[in-house]
Amino acid sequence: EAQVTQNPRYLITVTGKKLTVTCSQNMNHEYMSWYRQDPGLGLRQIYYSMNVEVTDKGDVPEGYKVSRKEKRNFPLILESPSPNQTSLYFCASSSYTSGGFLNTGELFFGEGSRLTVL
Amino acid sequence: AQSVAQPEDQVNVAEGNPLTVKCTYSVSGNPYLFWYVQYPNRGLQFLLKYITGDNLVKGSYGFEAEFNKSQTSFHLKKPSALVSDSALYFCAVRDIVTSGTYKYIFGTGTRLKVLA
């Protein structure tokens, strides 16, 4: 079954304790991205990756890191979490044809990771 | 800058009535537009997209959307609402960042409530 898998689904942590939210997709998608969802703000993009070893900042990258060492995985790292990073996080992936933007581009989303930082 | 606006936080409609969820966009170049739905405690699911061609796009679960270039709108519609359509709906646009990269911009979401 085609899917995007995020772990953990729920996490409560304390300020400053490094954590990683994993994301894995089994669809051989080139494009992967992370979003946070906050009430009244919709989804905001944190980081995205066009392919292996290619990552770029989204609209709210502060306090986050990512890496893309393998095509299927795109972990989100919070080096020193703070309470303002309490949010619902989504990983998503999509495919594009080689050569750029003929991609039809719909995103496939994971089920979300609810993070609380105390 | 590219942007997406969903002017209504919530839309209420009676079951069986037609529904419309509004979306307007601001992009340079040709827009790639999407609608997604989010049910409680779930990730977003793709409903439909407009890339090019017919202005009326049909998608999943009986939804359709009308692309209007002059009004820069992409409203989501359904002829007859079901209680099970109650969910959070997001409009999104694909934004070309550079010649080799792109990202997606989402609206703030509209909660649809279908009343029995």
GROMACS .gro file of C-alpha atoms in nm:
model
  234
    1GLU     CA    1   0.000   0.000   0.000
    2ALA     CA    2   0.130   0.342  -0.098
    3GLN     CA    3   0.185   0.547   0.212
    4VAL     CA    4   0.378   0.809   0.401
    5THR     CA    5   0.465   0.694   0.753
    6GLN     CA    6   0.549   0.930   1.035
    7ASN     CA    7   0.674   0.844   1.382
    8PRO     CA    8   0.603   0.913   1.656
    9ARG     CA    9   0.236   1.002   1.617
   10TYR     CA   10   0.225   1.165   1.958
   11LEU     CA   11   0.507   1.301   2.169
   12ILE     CA   12   0.534   1.508   2.482
   13THR     CA   13   0.880   1.640   2.554
   14VAL     CA   14   1.053   1.913   2.750
   15THR     CA   15   1.226   2.227   2.636
   16GLY     CA   16   1.575   2.164   2.503
   17LYS     CA   17   1.557   1.788   2.463
   18LYS     CA   18   1.653   1.704   2.106
   19LEU     CA   19   1.404   1.500   1.912
   20THR     CA   20   1.359   1.358   1.565
   21VAL     CA   21   1.035   1.291   1.384
   22THR     CA   22   1.087   1.032   1.114
   23CYS     CA   23   0.913   1.027   0.777
   24SER     CA   24   0.930   0.750   0.522
   25GLN     CA   25   0.750   0.703   0.190
   26ASN     CA   26   0.730   0.390  -0.024
   27MET     CA   27   0.628   0.551  -0.352
   28ASN     CA   28   0.974   0.644  -0.482
   29HIS     CA   29   0.876   1.009  -0.473
   30GLU     CA   30   1.140   1.269  -0.540
   31TYR     CA   31   0.975   1.554  -0.352
   32MET     CA   32   0.925   1.550   0.024
   33SER     CA   33   0.827   1.823   0.264
   34TRP     CA   34   0.736   1.904   0.622
   35TYR     CA   35   0.450   2.123   0.741
   36ARG     CA   36   0.318   2.238   1.070
   37GLN     CA   37  -0.051   2.295   1.128
   38ASP     CA   38  -0.164   2.550   1.382
   39PRO     CA   39  -0.519   2.676   1.447
   40GLY     CA   40  -0.603   2.975   1.232
   41LEU     CA   41  -0.276   2.953   1.042
   42GLY     CA   42  -0.339   2.654   0.820
   43LEU     CA   43  -0.040   2.457   0.700
   44ARG     CA   44   0.294   2.625   0.684
   45GLN     CA   45   0.591   2.469   0.513
   46ILE     CA   46   0.900   2.412   0.724
   47TYR     CA   47   1.143   2.250   0.480
   48TYR     CA   48   1.121   2.073   0.151
   49SER     CA   49   1.344   1.852  -0.058
   50MET     CA   50   1.342   1.819  -0.433
   51ASN     CA   51   1.555   1.503  -0.420
   52VAL     CA   52   1.833   1.327  -0.231
   53GLU     CA   53   2.081   1.574  -0.079
   54VAL     CA   54   1.872   1.871  -0.200
   55THR     CA   55   1.684   2.057   0.072
   56ASP     CA   56   1.547   2.410   0.101
   57LYS     CA   57   1.388   2.624   0.366
   58GLY     CA   58   1.016   2.677   0.359
   59ASP     CA   59   0.832   2.959   0.528
   60VAL     CA   60   0.900   2.869   0.893
   61PRO     CA   61   1.236   2.687   0.913
   62GLU     CA   62   1.367   2.842   1.235
   63GLY     CA   63   1.441   2.583   1.502
   64TYR     CA   64   1.425   2.288   1.263
   65LYS     CA   65   1.671   2.085   1.061
   66VAL     CA   66   1.622   1.820   0.797
   67SER     CA   67   1.831   1.578   0.599
   68ARG     CA   68   1.768   1.376   0.288
   69LYS     CA   69   2.030   1.105   0.266
   70GLU     CA   70   1.798   0.851   0.110
   71LYS     CA   71   1.511   0.902  -0.127
   72ARG     CA   72   1.251   0.742   0.097
   73ASN     CA   73   1.337   0.916   0.426
   74PHE     CA   74   1.311   1.278   0.532
   75PRO     CA   75   1.350   1.320   0.909
   76LEU     CA   76   1.265   1.642   1.089
   77ILE     CA   77   1.502   1.733   1.368
   78LEU     CA   78   1.433   1.970   1.654
   79GLU     CA   79   1.773   2.032   1.809
   80SER     CA   80   1.645   2.229   2.106
   81PRO     CA   81   1.266   2.227   2.112
   82SER     CA   82   1.077   2.519   2.260
   83PRO     CA   83   0.710   2.553   2.358
   84ASN     CA   84   0.633   2.754   2.043
   85GLN     CA   85   0.710   2.440   1.845
   86THR     CA   86   0.412   2.267   1.999
   87SER     CA   87   0.211   2.182   1.691
   88LEU     CA   88   0.075   1.915   1.459
   89TYR     CA   89   0.336   1.816   1.204
   90PHE     CA   90   0.280   1.659   0.866
   91CYS     CA   91   0.520   1.501   0.624
   92ALA     CA   92   0.421   1.480   0.259
   93SER     CA   93   0.565   1.355  -0.067
   94SER     CA   94   0.497   1.383  -0.437
   95SER     CA   95   0.646   1.283  -0.766
   96TYR     CA   96   0.761   1.483  -1.065
   97THR     CA   97   0.875   1.369  -1.404
   98SER     CA   98   1.241   1.405  -1.477
   99GLY     CA   99   1.328   1.739  -1.627
  100GLY     CA  100   1.122   1.953  -1.391
  101PHE     CA  101   0.771   2.075  -1.381
  102LEU     CA  102   0.554   1.843  -1.580
  103ASN     CA  103   0.469   1.698  -1.245
  104THR     CA  104   0.101   1.693  -1.164
  105GLY     CA  105   0.213   1.740  -0.811
  106GLU     CA  106  -0.049   1.622  -0.569
  107LEU     CA  107   0.092   1.562  -0.225
  108PHE     CA  108   0.052   1.243  -0.026
  109PHE     CA  109   0.041   1.312   0.346
  110GLY     CA  110   0.132   1.116   0.652
  111GLU     CA  111  -0.113   1.085   0.941
  112GLY     CA  112   0.055   1.358   1.142
  113SER     CA  113   0.269   1.384   1.454
  114ARG     CA  114   0.130   1.580   1.745
  115LEU     CA  115   0.416   1.732   1.939
  116THR     CA  116   0.388   1.904   2.276
  117VAL     CA  117   0.689   2.083   2.420
  118LEU     CA  118   0.662   2.169   2.789
  119ALA     CA  119   0.444   3.680  -0.341
  120GLN     CA  120   0.223   3.384  -0.410
  121SER     CA  121  -0.067   3.344  -0.174
  122VAL     CA  122  -0.391   3.159  -0.119
  123ALA     CA  123  -0.693   3.296   0.065
  124GLN     CA  124  -0.987   3.107   0.206
  125PRO     CA  125  -1.215   3.385   0.325
  126GLU     CA  126  -1.449   3.168   0.532
  127ASP     CA  127  -1.339   2.995   0.850
  128GLN     CA  128  -1.655   2.786   0.851
  129VAL     CA  129  -1.932   2.702   0.609
  130ASN     CA  130  -2.257   2.548   0.725
  131VAL     CA  131  -2.490   2.379   0.481
  132ALA     CA  132  -2.792   2.153   0.513
  133GLU     CA  133  -2.762   1.797   0.392
  134GLY     CA  134  -2.878   1.767   0.032
  135ASN     CA  135  -2.808   2.131  -0.048
  136PRO     CA  136  -2.528   2.241  -0.278
  137LEU     CA  137  -2.210   2.356  -0.113
  138THR     CA  138  -1.935   2.598  -0.209
  139VAL     CA  139  -1.604   2.651  -0.033
  140LYS     CA  140  -1.422   2.956  -0.160
  141CYS     CA  141  -1.058   3.000  -0.256
  142THR     CA  142  -0.877   3.285  -0.424
  143TYR     CA  143  -0.514   3.289  -0.521
  144SER     CA  144  -0.235   3.519  -0.624
  145VAL     CA  145   0.039   3.374  -0.840
  146SER     CA  146   0.271   3.483  -1.114
  147GLY     CA  147   0.249   3.262  -1.417
  148ASN     CA  148   0.010   2.975  -1.464
  149PRO     CA  149  -0.138   2.846  -1.142
  150TYR     CA  150  -0.129   2.485  -1.031
  151LEU     CA  151  -0.420   2.463  -0.785
  152PHE     CA  152  -0.527   2.189  -0.546
  153TRP     CA  153  -0.793   2.104  -0.293
  154TYR     CA  154  -0.733   1.876   0.003
  155VAL     CA  155  -0.963   1.747   0.275
  156GLN     CA  156  -0.873   1.665   0.634
  157TYR     CA  157  -1.089   1.448   0.853
  158PRO     CA  158  -1.040   1.453   1.231
  159ASN     CA  159  -0.709   1.305   1.346
  160ARG     CA  160  -0.605   1.227   0.990
  161GLY     CA  161  -0.363   1.361   0.736
  162LEU     CA  162  -0.474   1.562   0.437
  163GLN     CA  163  -0.617   1.378   0.140
  164PHE     CA  164  -0.603   1.500  -0.217
  165LEU     CA  165  -0.940   1.587  -0.371
  166LEU     CA  166  -0.870   1.746  -0.707
  167LYS     CA  167  -0.636   1.971  -0.900
  168TYR     CA  168  -0.628   2.221  -1.182
  169ILE     CA  169  -0.321   2.227  -1.404
  170THR     CA  170  -0.455   2.326  -1.744
  171GLY     CA  171  -0.752   2.266  -1.970
  172ASP     CA  172  -1.118   2.261  -1.868
  173ASN     CA  173  -1.210   2.518  -1.609
  174LEU     CA  174  -1.438   2.271  -1.433
  175VAL     CA  175  -1.238   2.000  -1.262
  176LYS     CA  176  -1.396   1.688  -1.118
  177GLY     CA  177  -1.246   1.506  -0.823
  178SER     CA  178  -1.307   1.252  -0.552
  179TYR     CA  179  -1.629   1.198  -0.355
  180GLY     CA  180  -1.840   1.396  -0.603
  181PHE     CA  181  -1.652   1.721  -0.554
  182GLU     CA  182  -1.567   1.958  -0.835
  183ALA     CA  183  -1.395   2.293  -0.858
  184GLU     CA  184  -1.425   2.580  -1.097
  185PHE     CA  185  -1.115   2.767  -1.206
  186ASN     CA  186  -1.182   3.131  -1.291
  187LYS     CA  187  -0.876   3.310  -1.420
  188SER     CA  188  -1.027   3.658  -1.433
  189GLN     CA  189  -1.142   3.635  -1.072
  190THR     CA  190  -0.835   3.435  -0.963
  191SER     CA  191  -1.062   3.191  -0.788
  192PHE     CA  192  -1.080   2.816  -0.752
  193HIS     CA  193  -1.398   2.742  -0.556
  194LEU     CA  194  -1.480   2.391  -0.442
  195LYS     CA  195  -1.834   2.273  -0.507
  196LYS     CA  196  -2.063   1.979  -0.462
  197PRO     CA  197  -2.420   1.960  -0.591
  198SER     CA  198  -2.560   1.776  -0.288
  199ALA     CA  199  -2.384   1.779   0.048
  200LEU     CA  200  -2.360   1.478   0.277
  201VAL     CA  201  -2.312   1.478   0.653
  202SER     CA  202  -1.996   1.274   0.589
  203ASP     CA  203  -1.851   1.569   0.393
  204SER     CA  204  -1.806   1.754   0.721
  205ALA     CA  205  -1.432   1.814   0.746
  206LEU     CA  206  -1.159   2.074   0.710
  207TYR     CA  207  -1.083   2.177   0.353
  208PHE     CA  208  -0.761   2.332   0.229
  209CYS     CA  209  -0.688   2.509  -0.096
  210ALA     CA  210  -0.326   2.510  -0.214
  211VAL     CA  211  -0.114   2.650  -0.493
  212ARG     CA  212   0.220   2.533  -0.621
  213ASP     CA  213   0.476   2.811  -0.615
  214ILE     CA  214   0.778   2.799  -0.843
  215VAL     CA  215   1.070   2.913  -0.626
  216THR     CA  216   1.345   2.892  -0.884
  217SER     CA  217   1.378   2.719  -1.218
  218GLY     CA  218   1.457   2.399  -1.033
  219THR     CA  219   1.248   2.408  -0.719
  220TYR     CA  220   0.893   2.457  -0.611
  221LYS     CA  221   0.690   2.455  -0.294
  222TYR     CA  222   0.325   2.447  -0.199
  223ILE     CA  223   0.135   2.725  -0.028
  224PHE     CA  224  -0.180   2.639   0.164
  225GLY     CA  225  -0.474   2.848   0.268
  226THR     CA  226  -0.582   2.865   0.630
  227GLY     CA  227  -0.855   2.609   0.582
  228THR     CA  228  -1.236   2.616   0.586
  229ARG     CA  229  -1.434   2.396   0.818
  230LEU     CA  230  -1.738   2.255   0.643
  231LYS     CA  231  -2.027   2.149   0.859
  232VAL     CA  232  -2.312   1.964   0.692
  233LEU     CA  233  -2.623   1.958   0.906
  234ALA     CA  234  -2.863   1.667   0.898
   0.00000   0.00000   0.00000
